[in-house]
C-alpha positions as CSV (number, residue, x, y, z in Angstrom):
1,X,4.9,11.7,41.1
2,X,7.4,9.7,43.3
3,X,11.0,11.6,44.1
4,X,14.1,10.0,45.2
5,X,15.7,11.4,48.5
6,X,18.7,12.2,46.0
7,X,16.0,14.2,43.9
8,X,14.7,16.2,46.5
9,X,17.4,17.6,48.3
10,X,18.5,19.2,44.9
11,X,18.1,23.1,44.6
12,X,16.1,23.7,41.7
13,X,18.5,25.1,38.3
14,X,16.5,26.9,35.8
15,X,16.4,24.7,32.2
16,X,17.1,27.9,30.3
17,X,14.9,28.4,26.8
18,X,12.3,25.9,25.7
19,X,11.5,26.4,21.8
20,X,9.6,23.5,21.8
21,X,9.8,20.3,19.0
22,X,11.2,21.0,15.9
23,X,8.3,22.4,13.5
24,X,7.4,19.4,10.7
25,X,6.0,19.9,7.4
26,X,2.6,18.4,7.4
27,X,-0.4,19.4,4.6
28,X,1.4,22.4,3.1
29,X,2.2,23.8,6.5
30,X,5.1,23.6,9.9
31,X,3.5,22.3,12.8
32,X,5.1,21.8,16.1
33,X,3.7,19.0,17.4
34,X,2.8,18.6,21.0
35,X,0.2,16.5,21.2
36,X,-1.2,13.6,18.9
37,X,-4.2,16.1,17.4
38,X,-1.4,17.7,16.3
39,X,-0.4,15.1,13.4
40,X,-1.8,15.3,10.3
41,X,-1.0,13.2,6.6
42,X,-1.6,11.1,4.4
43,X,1.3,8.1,3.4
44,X,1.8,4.5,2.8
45,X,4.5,1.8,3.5
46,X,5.6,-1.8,4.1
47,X,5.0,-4.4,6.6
48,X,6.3,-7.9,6.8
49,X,5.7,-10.7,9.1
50,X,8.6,-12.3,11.4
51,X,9.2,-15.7,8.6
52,X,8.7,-12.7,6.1
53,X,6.2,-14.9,4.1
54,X,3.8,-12.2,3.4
55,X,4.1,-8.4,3.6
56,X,1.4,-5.5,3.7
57,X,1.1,-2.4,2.2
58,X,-0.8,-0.2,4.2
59,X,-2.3,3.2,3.3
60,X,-3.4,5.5,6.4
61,X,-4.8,9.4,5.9
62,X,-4.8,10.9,9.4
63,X,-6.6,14.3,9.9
64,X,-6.0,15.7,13.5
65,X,-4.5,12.9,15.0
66,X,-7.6,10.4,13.8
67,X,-7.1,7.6,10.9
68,X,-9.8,8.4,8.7
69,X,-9.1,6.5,6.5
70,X,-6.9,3.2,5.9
71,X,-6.3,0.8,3.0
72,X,-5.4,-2.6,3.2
73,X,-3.0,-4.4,1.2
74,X,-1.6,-7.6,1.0
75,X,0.2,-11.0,-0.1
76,X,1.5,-14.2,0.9
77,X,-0.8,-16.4,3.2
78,X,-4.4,-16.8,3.0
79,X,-5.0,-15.8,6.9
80,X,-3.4,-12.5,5.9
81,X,-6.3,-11.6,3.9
82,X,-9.0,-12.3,6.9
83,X,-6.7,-10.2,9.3
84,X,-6.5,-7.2,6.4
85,X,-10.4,-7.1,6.2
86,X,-10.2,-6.7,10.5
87,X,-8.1,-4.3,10.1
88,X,-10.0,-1.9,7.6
89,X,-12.3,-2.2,10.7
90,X,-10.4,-1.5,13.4
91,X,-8.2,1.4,12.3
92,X,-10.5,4.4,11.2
93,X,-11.8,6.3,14.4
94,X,-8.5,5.5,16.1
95,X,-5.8,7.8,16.9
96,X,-2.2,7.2,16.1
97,X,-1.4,6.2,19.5
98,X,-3.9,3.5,19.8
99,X,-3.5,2.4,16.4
100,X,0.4,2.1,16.9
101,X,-0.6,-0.4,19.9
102,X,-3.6,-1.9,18.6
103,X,-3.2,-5.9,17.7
104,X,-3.7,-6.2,13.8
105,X,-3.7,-9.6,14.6
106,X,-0.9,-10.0,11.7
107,X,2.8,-9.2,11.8
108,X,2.9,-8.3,8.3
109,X,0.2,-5.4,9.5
110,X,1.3,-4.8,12.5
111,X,4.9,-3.7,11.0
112,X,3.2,-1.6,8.3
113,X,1.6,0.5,11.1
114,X,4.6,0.7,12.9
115,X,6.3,2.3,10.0
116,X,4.1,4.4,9.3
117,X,3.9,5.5,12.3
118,X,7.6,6.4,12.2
119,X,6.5,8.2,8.7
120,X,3.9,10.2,10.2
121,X,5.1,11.8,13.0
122,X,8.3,12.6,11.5
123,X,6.7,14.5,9.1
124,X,7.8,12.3,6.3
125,X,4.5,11.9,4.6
126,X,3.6,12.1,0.5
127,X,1.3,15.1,1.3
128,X,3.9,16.9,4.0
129,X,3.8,19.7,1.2
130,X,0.6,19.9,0.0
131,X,-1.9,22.2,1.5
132,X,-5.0,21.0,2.8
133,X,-3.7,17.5,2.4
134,X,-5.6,14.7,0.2
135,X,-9.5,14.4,1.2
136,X,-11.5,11.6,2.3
137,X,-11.6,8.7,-0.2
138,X,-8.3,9.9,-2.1
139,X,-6.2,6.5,-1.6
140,X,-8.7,5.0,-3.6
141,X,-6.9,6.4,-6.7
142,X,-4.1,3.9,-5.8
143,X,-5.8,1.0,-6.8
144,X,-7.1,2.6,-10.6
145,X,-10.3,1.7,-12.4
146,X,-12.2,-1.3,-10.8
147,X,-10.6,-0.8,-7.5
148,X,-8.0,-3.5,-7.5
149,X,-4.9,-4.0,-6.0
150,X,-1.7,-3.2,-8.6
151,X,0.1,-7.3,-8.5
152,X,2.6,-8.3,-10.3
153,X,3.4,-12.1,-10.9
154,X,5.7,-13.6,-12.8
155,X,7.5,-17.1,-13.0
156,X,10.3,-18.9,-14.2
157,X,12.3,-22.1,-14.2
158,X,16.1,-22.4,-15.6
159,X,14.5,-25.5,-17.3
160,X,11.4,-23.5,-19.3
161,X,11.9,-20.2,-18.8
162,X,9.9,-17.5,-17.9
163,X,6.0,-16.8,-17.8
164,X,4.0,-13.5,-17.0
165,X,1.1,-13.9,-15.4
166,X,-0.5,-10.7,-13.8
167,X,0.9,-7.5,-13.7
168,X,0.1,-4.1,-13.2
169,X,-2.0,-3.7,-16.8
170,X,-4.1,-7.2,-15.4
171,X,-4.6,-10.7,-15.7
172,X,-2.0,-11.8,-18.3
173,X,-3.7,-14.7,-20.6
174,X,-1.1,-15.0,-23.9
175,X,2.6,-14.2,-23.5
176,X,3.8,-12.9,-26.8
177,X,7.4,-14.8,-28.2
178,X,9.6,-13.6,-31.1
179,X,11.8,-15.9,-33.1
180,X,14.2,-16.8,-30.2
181,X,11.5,-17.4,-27.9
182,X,11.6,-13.9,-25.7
183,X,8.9,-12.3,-24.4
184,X,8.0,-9.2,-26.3
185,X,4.4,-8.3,-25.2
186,X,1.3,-9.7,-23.9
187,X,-2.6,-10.1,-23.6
188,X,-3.9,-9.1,-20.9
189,X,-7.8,-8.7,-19.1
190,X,-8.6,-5.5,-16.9
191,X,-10.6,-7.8,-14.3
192,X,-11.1,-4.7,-12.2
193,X,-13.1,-3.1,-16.1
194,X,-14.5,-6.1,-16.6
195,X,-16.3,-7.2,-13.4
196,X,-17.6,-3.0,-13.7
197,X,-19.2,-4.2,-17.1
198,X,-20.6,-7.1,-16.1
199,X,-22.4,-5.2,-13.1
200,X,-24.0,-2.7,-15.4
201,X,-25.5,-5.8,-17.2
202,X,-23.2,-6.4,-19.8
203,X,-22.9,-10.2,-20.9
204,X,-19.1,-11.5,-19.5
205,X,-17.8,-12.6,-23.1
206,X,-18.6,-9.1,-24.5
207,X,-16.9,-7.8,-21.4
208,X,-14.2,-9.8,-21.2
209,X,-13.5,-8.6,-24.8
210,X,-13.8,-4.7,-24.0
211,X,-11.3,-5.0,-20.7
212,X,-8.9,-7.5,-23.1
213,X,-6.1,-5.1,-24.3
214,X,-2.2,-5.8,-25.4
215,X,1.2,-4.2,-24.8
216,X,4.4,-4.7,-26.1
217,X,5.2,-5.9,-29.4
218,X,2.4,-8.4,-29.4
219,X,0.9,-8.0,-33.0
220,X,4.7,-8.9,-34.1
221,X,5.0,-12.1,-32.1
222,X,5.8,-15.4,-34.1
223,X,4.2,-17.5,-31.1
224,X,1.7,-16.7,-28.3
225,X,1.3,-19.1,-25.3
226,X,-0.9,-19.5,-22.7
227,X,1.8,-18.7,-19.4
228,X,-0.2,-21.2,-16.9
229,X,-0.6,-24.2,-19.7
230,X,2.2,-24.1,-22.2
């Protein structure tokens, strides 16, 4: 430790009480936290790159100051996806600290950690109340039966409209129309349920018929029209 001459000529003034950081909530108790190990919690949040043409959701559960486990999500360039399947490799084992300056190789990731980051140690985490936290494998249930990503797509033109073509149900293949041409319900496949069926041996028509399910007011449709063709 390097003083200035300034520095060590002062007399020495006590600094009075130290109570430490402010406690945060984190798995259903208040922690002050001194040191990374300290930092515990489970959350997710947003990333974007710098031309904001892809973002990243990213899902970290950190137990004692170590990722243990991190999910990867993304959309908007292809190269995102390679740098997402890094990152599911890099991150676990990691502490917070390391993580926070570890190159995800994407922006859109790279931001996603930083926020989350800001989200952890602030205490600001989805399990910041609940004791014990989540256990190992939990964010899993984000992604539902066949362990896929929730996407949304849609489309539309002032010229033709609108079109659904994925959303959170699945892969939307007939978009329902009324008299006046509105959407009022769809077709749609669980891929995630299907490709499950077709691993256990059942033949892909037959599965494609047992994931294929509607919502809406489908059955009352005057029209039904393929969104990507029609």
């Amino acid at each position: 430790m390097i003083y200035s001459h300034e520095v060590q000529n002062m007399c020495v003034v006590a600094q009075g009480p130290k109570n430490g950081p402010a406690p945060i909530p984190q798995e259903g108790k208040w922690v002050q936290a001194y040191d990374v190990k300290d930092i515990s919690g489970l959350t997710h949040g947003v990333g974007w790159c710098a031309p904001q043409q892809g973002a990243c959701k990213l899902t970290l559960n950190v137990k004692e100051g170590i990722i243990e486990v991190a999910l990867i999500e993304t959309i908007g360039c292809s190269g995102m996806t390679h740098s997402a399947a890094m990152a599911a490799e890099i991150l676990p084992g990691k502490t917070l600290l390391e993580a926070l300056n570890s190159d995800l190789v994407c922006d859109a990731i790279n931001v996603a950690m930083r926020e989350l980051f800001l989200q952890i140690s602030y205490g600001r985490t989805q399990t910041a109340f609940s004791e014990g936290g989540l256990p190992i494998g939990a964010g899993l249930e984000d992604l539902g039966k066949g362990l896929r990503s929730q996407v949304g797509t849609t489309y539309g033109t002032q010229a033709k409209g609108p079109r659904y073509l994925e959303l959170a149900e699945g892969y939307v293949v007939e978009n329902a129309l009324n008299d006046l041409n509105e959407i009022i319900g769809y077709k749609f496949v669980h891929l995630g349920k299907m490709m499950e069926m077709i691993g256990k041996g059942i033949e892909a028509n037959e599965a494609m018929e047992k994931a294929t399910s509607t919502y809406g007011r489908y059955a009352d449709a005057v029209k039904y029209i393929d969104p990507r063709n029609e």
